[in-house]
PDB file of C-alpha atoms in Angstrom:
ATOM      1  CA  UNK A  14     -53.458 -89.226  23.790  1.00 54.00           C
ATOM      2  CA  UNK A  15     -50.651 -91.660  23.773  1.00 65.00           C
ATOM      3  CA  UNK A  16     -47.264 -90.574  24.976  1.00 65.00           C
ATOM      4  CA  UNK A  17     -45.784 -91.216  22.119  1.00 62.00           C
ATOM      5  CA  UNK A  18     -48.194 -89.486  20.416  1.00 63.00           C
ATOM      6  CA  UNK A  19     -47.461 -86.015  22.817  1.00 55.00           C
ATOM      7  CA  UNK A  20     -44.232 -86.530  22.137  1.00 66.00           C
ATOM      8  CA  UNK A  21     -43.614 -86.762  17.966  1.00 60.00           C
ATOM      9  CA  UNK A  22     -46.566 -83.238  18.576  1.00 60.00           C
ATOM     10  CA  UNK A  23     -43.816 -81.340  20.716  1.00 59.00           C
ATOM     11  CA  UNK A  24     -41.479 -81.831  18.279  1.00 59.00           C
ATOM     12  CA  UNK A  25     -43.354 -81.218  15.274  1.00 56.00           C
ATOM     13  CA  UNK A  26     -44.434 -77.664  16.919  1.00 55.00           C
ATOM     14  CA  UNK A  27     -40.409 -77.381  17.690  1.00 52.00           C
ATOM     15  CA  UNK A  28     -39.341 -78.058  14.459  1.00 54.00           C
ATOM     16  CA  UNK A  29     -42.551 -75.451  13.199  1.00 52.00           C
ATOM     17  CA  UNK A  30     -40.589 -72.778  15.614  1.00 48.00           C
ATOM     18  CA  UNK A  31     -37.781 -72.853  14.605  1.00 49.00           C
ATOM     19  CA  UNK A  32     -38.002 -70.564  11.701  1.00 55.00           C
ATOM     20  CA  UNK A  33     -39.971 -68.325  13.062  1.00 54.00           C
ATOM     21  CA  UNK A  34     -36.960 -67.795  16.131  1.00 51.00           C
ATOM     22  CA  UNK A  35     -34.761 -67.735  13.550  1.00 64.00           C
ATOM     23  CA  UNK A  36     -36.211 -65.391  11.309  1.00 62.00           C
ATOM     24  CA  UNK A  37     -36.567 -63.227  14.332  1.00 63.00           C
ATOM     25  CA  UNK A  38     -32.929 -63.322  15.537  1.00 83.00           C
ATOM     26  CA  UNK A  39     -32.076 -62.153  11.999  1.00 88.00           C
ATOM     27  CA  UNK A  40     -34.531 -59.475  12.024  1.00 93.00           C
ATOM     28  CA  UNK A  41     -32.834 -57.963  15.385  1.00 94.00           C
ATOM     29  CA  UNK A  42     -29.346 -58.062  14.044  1.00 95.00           C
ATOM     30  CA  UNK A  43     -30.477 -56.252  10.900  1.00 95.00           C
ATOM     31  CA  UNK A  44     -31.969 -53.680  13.360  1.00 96.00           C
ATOM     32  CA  UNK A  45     -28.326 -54.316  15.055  1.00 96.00           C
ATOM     33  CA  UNK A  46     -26.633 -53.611  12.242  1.00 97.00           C
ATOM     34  CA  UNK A  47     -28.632 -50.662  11.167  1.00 96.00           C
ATOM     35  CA  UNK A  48     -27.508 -48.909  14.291  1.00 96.00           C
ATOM     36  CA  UNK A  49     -24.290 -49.292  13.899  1.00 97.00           C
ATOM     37  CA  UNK A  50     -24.123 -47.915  10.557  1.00 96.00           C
ATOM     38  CA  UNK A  51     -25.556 -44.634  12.156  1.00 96.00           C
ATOM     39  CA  UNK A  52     -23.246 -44.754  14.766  1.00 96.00           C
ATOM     40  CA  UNK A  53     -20.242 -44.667  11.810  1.00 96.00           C
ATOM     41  CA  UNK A  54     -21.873 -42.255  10.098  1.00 95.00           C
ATOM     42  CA  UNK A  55     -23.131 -39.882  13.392  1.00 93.00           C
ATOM     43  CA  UNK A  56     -19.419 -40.146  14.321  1.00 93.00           C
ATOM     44  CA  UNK A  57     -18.188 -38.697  10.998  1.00 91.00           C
ATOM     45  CA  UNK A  58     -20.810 -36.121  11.227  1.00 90.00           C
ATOM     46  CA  UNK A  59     -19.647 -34.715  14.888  1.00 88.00           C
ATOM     47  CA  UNK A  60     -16.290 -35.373  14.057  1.00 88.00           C
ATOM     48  CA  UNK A  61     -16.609 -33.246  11.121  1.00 87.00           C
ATOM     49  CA  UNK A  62     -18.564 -30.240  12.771  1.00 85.00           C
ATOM     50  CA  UNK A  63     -16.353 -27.229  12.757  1.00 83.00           C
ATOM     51  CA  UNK A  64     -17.536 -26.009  16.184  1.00 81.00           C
ATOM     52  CA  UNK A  65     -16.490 -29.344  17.619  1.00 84.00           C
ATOM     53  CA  UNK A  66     -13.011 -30.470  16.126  1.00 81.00           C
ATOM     54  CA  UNK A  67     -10.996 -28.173  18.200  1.00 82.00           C
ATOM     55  CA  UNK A  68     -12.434 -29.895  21.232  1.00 84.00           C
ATOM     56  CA  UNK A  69     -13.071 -33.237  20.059  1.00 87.00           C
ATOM     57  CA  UNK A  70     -10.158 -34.550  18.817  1.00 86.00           C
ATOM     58  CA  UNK A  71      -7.859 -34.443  22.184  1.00 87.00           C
ATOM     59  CA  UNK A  72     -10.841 -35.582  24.257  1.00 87.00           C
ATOM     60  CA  UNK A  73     -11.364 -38.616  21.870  1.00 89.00           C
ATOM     61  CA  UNK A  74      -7.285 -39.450  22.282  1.00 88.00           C
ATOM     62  CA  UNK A  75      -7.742 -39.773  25.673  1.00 86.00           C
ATOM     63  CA  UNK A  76     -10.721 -41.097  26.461  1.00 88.00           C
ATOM     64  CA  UNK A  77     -11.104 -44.344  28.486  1.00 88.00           C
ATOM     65  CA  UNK A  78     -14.783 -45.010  26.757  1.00 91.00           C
ATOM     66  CA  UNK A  79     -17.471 -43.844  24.198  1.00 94.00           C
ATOM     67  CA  UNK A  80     -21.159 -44.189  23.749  1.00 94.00           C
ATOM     68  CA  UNK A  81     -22.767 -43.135  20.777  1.00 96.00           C
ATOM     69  CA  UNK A  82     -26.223 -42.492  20.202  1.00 93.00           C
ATOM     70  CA  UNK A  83     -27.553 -42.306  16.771  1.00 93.00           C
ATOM     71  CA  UNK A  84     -30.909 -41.724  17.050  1.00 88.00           C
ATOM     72  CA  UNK A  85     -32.008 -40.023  20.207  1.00 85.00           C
ATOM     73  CA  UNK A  86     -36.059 -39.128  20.224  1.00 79.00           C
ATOM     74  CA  UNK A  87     -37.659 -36.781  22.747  1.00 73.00           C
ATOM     75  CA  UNK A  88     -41.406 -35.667  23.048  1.00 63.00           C
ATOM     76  CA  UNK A  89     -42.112 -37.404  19.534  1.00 52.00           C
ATOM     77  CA  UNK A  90     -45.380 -38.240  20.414  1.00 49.00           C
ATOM     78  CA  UNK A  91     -48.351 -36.501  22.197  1.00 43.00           C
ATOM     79  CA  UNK A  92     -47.238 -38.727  26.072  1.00 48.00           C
ATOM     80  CA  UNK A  93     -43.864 -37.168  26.319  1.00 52.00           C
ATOM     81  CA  UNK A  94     -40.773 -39.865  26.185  1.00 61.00           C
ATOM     82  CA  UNK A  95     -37.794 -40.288  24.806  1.00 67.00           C
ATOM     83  CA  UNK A  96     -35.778 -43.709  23.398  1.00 80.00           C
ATOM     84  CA  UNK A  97     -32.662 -44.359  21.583  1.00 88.00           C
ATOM     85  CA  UNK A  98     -30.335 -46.946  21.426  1.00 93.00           C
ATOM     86  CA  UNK A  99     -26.790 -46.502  22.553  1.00 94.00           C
ATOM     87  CA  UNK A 100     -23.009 -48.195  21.507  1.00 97.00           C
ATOM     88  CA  UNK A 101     -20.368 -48.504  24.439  1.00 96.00           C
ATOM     89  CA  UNK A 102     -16.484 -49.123  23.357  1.00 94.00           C
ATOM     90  CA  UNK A 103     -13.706 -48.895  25.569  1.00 91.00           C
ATOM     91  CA  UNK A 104     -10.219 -48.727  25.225  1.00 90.00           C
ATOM     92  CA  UNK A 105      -8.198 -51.826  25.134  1.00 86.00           C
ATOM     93  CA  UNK A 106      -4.188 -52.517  25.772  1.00 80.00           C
ATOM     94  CA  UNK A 107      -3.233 -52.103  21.879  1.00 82.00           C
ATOM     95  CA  UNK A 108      -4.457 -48.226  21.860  1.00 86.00           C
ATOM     96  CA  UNK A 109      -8.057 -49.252  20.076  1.00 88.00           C
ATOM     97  CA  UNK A 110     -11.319 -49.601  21.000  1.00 91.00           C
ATOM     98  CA  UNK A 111     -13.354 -53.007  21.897  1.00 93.00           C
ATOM     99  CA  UNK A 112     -16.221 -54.325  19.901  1.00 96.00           C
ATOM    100  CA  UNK A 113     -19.483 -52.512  20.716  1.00 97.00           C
ATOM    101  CA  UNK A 114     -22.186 -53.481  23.798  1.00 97.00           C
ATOM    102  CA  UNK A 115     -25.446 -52.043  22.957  1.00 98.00           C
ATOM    103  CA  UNK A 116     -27.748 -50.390  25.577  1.00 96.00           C
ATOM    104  CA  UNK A 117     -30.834 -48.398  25.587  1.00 92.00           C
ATOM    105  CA  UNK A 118     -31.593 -45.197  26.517  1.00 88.00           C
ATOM    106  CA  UNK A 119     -35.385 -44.602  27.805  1.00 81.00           C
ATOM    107  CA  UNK A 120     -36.981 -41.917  29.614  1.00 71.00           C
ATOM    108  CA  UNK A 121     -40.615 -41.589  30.591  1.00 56.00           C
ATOM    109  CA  UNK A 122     -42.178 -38.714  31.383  1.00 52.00           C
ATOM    110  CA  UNK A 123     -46.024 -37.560  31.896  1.00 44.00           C
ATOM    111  CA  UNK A 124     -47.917 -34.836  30.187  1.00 44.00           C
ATOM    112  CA  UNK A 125     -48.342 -33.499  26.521  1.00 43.00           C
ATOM    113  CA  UNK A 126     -45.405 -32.910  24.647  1.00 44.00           C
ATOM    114  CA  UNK A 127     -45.970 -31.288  21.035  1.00 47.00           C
ATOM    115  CA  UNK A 128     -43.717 -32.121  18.328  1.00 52.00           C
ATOM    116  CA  UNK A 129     -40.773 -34.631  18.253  1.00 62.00           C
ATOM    117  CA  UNK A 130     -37.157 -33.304  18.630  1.00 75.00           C
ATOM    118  CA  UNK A 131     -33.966 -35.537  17.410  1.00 79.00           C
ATOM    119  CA  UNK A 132     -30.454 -35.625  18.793  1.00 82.00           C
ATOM    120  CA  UNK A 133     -27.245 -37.339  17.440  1.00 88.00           C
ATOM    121  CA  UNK A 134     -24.771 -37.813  20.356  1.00 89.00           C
ATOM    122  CA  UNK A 135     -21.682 -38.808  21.460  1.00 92.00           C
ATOM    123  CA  UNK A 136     -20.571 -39.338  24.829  1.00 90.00           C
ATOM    124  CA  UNK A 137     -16.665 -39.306  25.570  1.00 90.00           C
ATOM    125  CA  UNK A 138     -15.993 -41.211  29.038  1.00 88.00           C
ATOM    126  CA  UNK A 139     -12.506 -39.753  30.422  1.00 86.00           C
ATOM    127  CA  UNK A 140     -12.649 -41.514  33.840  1.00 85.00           C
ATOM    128  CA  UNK A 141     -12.307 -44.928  35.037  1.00 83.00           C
ATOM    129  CA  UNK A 142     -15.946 -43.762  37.160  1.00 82.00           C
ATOM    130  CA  UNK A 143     -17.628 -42.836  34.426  1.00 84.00           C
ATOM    131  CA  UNK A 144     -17.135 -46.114  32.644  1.00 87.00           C
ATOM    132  CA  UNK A 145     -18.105 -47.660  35.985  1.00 83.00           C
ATOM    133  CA  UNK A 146     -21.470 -45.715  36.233  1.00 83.00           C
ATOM    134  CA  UNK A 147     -22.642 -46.377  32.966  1.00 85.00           C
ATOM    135  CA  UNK A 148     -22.072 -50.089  33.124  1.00 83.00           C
ATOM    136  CA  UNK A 149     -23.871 -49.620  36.381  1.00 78.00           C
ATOM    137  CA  UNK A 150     -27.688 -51.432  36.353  1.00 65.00           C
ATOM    138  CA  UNK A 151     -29.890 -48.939  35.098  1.00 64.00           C
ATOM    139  CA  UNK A 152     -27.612 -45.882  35.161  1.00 72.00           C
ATOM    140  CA  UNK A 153     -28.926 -42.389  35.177  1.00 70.00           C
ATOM    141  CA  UNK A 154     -27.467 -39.341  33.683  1.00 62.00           C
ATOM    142  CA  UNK A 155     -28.789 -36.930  35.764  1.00 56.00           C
ATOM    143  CA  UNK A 156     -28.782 -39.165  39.474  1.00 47.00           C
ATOM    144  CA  UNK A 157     -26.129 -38.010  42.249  1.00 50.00           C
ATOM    145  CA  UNK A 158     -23.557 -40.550  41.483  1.00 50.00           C
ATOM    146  CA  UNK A 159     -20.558 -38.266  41.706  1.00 59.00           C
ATOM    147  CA  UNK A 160     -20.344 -37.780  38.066  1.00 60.00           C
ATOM    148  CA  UNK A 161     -19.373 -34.495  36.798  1.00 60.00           C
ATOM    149  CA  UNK A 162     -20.473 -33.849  33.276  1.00 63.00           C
ATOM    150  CA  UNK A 163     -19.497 -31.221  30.511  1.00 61.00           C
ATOM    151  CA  UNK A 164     -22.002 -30.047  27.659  1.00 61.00           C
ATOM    152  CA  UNK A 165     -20.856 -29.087  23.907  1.00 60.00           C
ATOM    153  CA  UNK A 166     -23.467 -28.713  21.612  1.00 53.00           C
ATOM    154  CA  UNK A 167     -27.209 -28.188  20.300  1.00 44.00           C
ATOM    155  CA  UNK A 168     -27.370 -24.717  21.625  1.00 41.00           C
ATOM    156  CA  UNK A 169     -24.466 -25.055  24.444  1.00 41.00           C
ATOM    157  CA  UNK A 170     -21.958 -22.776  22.775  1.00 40.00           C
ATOM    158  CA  UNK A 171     -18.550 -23.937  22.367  1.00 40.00           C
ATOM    159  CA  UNK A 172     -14.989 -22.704  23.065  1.00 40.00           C
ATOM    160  CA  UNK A 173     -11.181 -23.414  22.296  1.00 36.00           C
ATOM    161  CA  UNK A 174     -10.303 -24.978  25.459  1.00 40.00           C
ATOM    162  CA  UNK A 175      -8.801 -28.507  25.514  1.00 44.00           C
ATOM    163  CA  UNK A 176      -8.444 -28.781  29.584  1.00 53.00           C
ATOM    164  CA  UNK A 177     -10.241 -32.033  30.334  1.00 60.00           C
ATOM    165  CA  UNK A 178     -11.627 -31.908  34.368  1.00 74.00           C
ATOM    166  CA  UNK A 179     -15.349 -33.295  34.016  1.00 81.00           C
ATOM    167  CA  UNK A 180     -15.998 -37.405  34.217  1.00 85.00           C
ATOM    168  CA  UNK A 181     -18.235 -37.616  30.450  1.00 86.00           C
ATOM    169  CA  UNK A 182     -18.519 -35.260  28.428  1.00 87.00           C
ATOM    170  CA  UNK A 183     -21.571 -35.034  25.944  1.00 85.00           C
ATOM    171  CA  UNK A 184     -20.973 -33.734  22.204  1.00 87.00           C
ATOM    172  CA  UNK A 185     -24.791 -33.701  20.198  1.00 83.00           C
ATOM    173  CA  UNK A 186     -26.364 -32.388  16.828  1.00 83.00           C
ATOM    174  CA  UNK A 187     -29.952 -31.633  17.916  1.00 74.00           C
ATOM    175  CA  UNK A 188     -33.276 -30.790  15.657  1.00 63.00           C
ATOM    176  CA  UNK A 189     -36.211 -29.119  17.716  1.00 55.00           C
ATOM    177  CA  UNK A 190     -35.591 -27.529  20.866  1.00 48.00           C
ATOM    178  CA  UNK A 191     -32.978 -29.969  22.133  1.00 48.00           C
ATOM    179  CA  UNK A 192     -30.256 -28.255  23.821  1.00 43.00           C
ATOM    180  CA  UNK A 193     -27.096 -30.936  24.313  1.00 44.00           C
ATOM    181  CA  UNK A 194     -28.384 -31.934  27.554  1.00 53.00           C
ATOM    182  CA  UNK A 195     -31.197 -34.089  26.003  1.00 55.00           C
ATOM    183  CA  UNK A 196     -29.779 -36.964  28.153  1.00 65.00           C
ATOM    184  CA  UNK A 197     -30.536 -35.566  31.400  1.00 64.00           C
ATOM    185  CA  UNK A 198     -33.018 -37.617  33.372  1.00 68.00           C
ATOM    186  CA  UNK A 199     -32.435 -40.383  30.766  1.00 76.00           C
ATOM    187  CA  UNK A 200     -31.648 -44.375  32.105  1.00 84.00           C
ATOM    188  CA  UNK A 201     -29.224 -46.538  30.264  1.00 87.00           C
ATOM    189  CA  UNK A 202     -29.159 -50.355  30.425  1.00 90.00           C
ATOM    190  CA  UNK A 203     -28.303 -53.278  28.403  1.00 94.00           C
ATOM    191  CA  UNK A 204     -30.103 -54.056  25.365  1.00 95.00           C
ATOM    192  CA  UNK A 205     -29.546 -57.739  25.534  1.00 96.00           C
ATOM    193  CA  UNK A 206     -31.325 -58.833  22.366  1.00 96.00           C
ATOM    194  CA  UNK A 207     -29.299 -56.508  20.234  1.00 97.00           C
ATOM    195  CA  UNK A 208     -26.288 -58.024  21.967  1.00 97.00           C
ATOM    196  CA  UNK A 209     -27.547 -61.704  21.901  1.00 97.00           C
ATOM    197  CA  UNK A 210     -28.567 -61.693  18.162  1.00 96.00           C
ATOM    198  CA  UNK A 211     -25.172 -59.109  16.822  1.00 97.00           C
ATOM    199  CA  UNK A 212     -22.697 -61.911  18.766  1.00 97.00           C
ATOM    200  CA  UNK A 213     -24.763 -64.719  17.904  1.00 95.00           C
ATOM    201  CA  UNK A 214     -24.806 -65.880  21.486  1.00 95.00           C
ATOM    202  CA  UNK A 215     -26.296 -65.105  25.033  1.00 96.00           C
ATOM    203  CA  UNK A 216     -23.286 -62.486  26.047  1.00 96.00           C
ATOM    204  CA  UNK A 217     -23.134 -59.772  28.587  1.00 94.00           C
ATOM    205  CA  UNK A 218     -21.466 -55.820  28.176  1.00 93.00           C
ATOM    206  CA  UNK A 219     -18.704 -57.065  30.374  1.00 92.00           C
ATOM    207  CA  UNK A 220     -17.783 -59.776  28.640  1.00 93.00           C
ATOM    208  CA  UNK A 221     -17.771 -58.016  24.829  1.00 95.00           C
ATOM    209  CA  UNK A 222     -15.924 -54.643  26.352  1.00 92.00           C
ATOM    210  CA  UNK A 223     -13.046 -56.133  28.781  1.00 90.00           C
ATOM    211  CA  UNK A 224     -12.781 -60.395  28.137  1.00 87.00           C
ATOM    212  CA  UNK A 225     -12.058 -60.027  24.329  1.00 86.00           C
ATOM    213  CA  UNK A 226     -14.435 -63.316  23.566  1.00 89.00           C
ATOM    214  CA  UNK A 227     -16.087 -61.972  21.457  1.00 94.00           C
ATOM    215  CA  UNK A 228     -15.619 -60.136  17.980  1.00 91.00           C
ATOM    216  CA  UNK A 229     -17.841 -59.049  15.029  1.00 92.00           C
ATOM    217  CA  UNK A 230     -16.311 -58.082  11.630  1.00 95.00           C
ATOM    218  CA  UNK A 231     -18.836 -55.977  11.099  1.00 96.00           C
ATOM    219  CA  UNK A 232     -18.242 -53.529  13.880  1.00 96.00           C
ATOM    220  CA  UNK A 233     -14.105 -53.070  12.514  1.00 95.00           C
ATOM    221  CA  UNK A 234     -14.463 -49.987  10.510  1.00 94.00           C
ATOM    222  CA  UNK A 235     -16.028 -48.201  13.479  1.00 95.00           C
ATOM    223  CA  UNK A 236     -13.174 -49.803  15.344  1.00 93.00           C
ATOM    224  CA  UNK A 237     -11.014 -48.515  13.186  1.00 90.00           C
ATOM    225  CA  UNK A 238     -12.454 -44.668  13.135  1.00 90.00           C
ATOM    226  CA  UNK A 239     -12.077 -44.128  16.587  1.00 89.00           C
ATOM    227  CA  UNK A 240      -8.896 -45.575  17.204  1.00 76.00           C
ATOM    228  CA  UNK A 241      -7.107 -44.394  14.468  1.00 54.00           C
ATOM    229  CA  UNK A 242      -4.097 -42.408  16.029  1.00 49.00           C
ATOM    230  CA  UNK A 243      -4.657 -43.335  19.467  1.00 49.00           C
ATOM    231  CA  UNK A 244      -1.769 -44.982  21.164  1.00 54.00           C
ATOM    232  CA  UNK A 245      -1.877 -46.392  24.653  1.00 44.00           C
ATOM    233  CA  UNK A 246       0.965 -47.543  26.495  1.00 31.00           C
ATOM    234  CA  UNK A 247       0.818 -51.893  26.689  1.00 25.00           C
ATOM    235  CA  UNK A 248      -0.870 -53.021  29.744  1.00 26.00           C
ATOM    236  CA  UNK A 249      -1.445 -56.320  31.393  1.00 27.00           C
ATOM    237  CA  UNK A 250      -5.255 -57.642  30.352  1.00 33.00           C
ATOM    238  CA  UNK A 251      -7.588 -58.368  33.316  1.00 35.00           C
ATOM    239  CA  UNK A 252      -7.055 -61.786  33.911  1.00 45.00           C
ATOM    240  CA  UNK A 253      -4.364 -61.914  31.802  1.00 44.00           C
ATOM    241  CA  UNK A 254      -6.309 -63.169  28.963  1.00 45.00           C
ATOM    242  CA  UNK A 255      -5.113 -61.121  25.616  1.00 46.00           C
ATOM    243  CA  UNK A 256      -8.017 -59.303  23.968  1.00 44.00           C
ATOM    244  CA  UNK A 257      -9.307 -60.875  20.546  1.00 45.00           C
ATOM    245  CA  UNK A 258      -7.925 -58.395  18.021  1.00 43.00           C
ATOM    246  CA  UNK A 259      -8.877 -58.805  14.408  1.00 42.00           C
ATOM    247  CA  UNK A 260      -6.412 -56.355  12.909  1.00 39.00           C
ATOM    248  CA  UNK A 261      -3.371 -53.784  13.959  1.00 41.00           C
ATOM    249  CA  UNK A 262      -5.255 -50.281  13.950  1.00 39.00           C
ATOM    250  CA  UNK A 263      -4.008 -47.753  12.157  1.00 41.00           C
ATOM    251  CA  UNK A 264      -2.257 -45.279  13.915  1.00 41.00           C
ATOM    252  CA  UNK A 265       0.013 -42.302  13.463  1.00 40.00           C
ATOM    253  CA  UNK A 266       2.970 -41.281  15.499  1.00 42.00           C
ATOM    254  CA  UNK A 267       1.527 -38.595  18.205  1.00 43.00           C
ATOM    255  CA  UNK A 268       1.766 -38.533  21.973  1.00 44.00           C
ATOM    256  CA  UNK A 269       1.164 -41.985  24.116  1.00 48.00           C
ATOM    257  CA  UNK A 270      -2.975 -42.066  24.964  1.00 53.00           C
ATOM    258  CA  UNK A 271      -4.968 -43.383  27.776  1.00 57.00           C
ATOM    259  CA  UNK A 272      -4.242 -46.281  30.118  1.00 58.00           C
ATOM    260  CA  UNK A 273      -6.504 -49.443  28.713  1.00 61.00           C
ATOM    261  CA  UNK A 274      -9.342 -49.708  31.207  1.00 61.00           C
ATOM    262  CA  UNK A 275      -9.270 -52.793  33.022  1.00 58.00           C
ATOM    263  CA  UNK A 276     -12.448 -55.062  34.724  1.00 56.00           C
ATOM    264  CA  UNK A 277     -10.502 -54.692  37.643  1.00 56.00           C
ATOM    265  CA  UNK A 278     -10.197 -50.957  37.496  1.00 55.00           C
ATOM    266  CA  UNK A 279     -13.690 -51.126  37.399  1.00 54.00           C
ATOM    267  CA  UNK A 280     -14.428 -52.918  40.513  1.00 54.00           C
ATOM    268  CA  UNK A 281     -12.112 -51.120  42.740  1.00 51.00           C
ATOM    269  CA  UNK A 282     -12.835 -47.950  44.330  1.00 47.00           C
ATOM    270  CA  UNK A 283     -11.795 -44.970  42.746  1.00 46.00           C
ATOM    271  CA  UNK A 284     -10.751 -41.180  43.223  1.00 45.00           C
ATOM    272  CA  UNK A 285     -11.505 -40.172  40.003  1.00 46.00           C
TER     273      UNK A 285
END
């Protein structure tokens, strides 16, 4: 076949392609987008839970990071496993919180598993580690890192205290026989389609949590909910690039919050 001839085929089948990418990308934002209107309405829900107020409103004001899980299956079918797809935010110089990074949450497991148990969770980071950890490749929730972890929820009782000493703490609803460590033995790691196709361009959890590049409109009234009276003193912005802000959260006059969490904070060894 003539060169030419090779070359008008390539990009006829291109130009055929190109729709069908396209049609694809928009199909993974939907399922982008989906998520994140669970993760709005999950953190309503826990918010609202009477158990959990007492304890999750101070924690919340002070946390460097969250990851929310919507939608976290366990044992669902007859291989035991367990998936879910996870939202990180941290906390950035103005008080809020940064556009989302998506992960996922997988765990394998062998042998028969009967029935399918759901858990809705939110995970409050208070520690410049336990951001670190998670952003970690392939973090695990229940591996030796140093991480100290606290429990509230699915049939972990709950009490009035407010003293924060563990690195995460876990808040879940649970169905089935879920108790609110459904994470344990769990891995979390980028989910770099959802990413990709939500930004609209290749783009990595380090860049859409700490370089403020990046914004979505979409993700402001989640923005919004959690950073709504949280006030953080100003801070200089790693590399002293400003984050991309889209609008002054609202915020009501209370005691100063967190310290932003910085990339360099990140990389630097810490006691915490």
């Amino acid at each position: 076949m003539p060169r030419v001839l090779l070359i008008a085929l390539g990009l006829l089948l291109g130009a055929l392609a190109a729709p069908d990418a396209r049609a694809a990308d928009m199909e993974t934002k939907g399922e982008a987008l989906g998520q994140l209107g669970k993760a709005m309405a999950v953190t309503k829900r826990v918010r609202a839970e009477a158990n959990f107020k007492p304890e999750i409103e101070p924690m919340l004001a002070r946390a460097r990071g969250v990851m929310i899980i919507p939608e976290f299956y366990k044992g669902s079918f007859i291989v035991g496993g367990a998936y879910g797809t996870g939202l990180m935010m941290v906390r950035q110089a103005d008080g809020s919180f940064s556009p989302p990074a998506f992960y996922k949450v997988m765990e394998g497991s062998v042998g028969l598993q009967i029935g399918g148990q759901r858990a809705e969770i939110i995970m409050l980071l208070m520690t410049d580690k336990a951001i670190r950890a998670v952003m970690k490749d392939q973090f695990k929730a229940s591996a030796g890192v140093g991480i100290t972890v606290g429990v509230l929820g699915g049939n972990v009782g709950t009490g009035s205290t407010t003293e924060i000493d563990q690195d995460i703490y876990f808040f879940s609803l649970a169905t089935g026989l879920f108790a609110g460590g459904a994470l344990e033995g769990a891995v979390i790691q980028p989910r770099t389609d959802y990413n990709t196709a939500f930004y609209g361009q290749p783009v990595s959890p380090e860049t859409i949590l700490f370089e403020g590049r990046v914004s979505q409109p979409d993700a402001a009234e989640l923005q919004t909910a959690l950073g709504t009276n949280q006030l953080a003193p100003a801070a200089s912005p790693p590399n002293g690039t400003p984050p991309a802000v889209e609008a002054e959260p609202e915020t009501s006059q209370g005691a100063p919050g967190p310290a932003p969490v910085s990339e360099q904070e990140l990389s630097a060894p810490s006691g915490n």
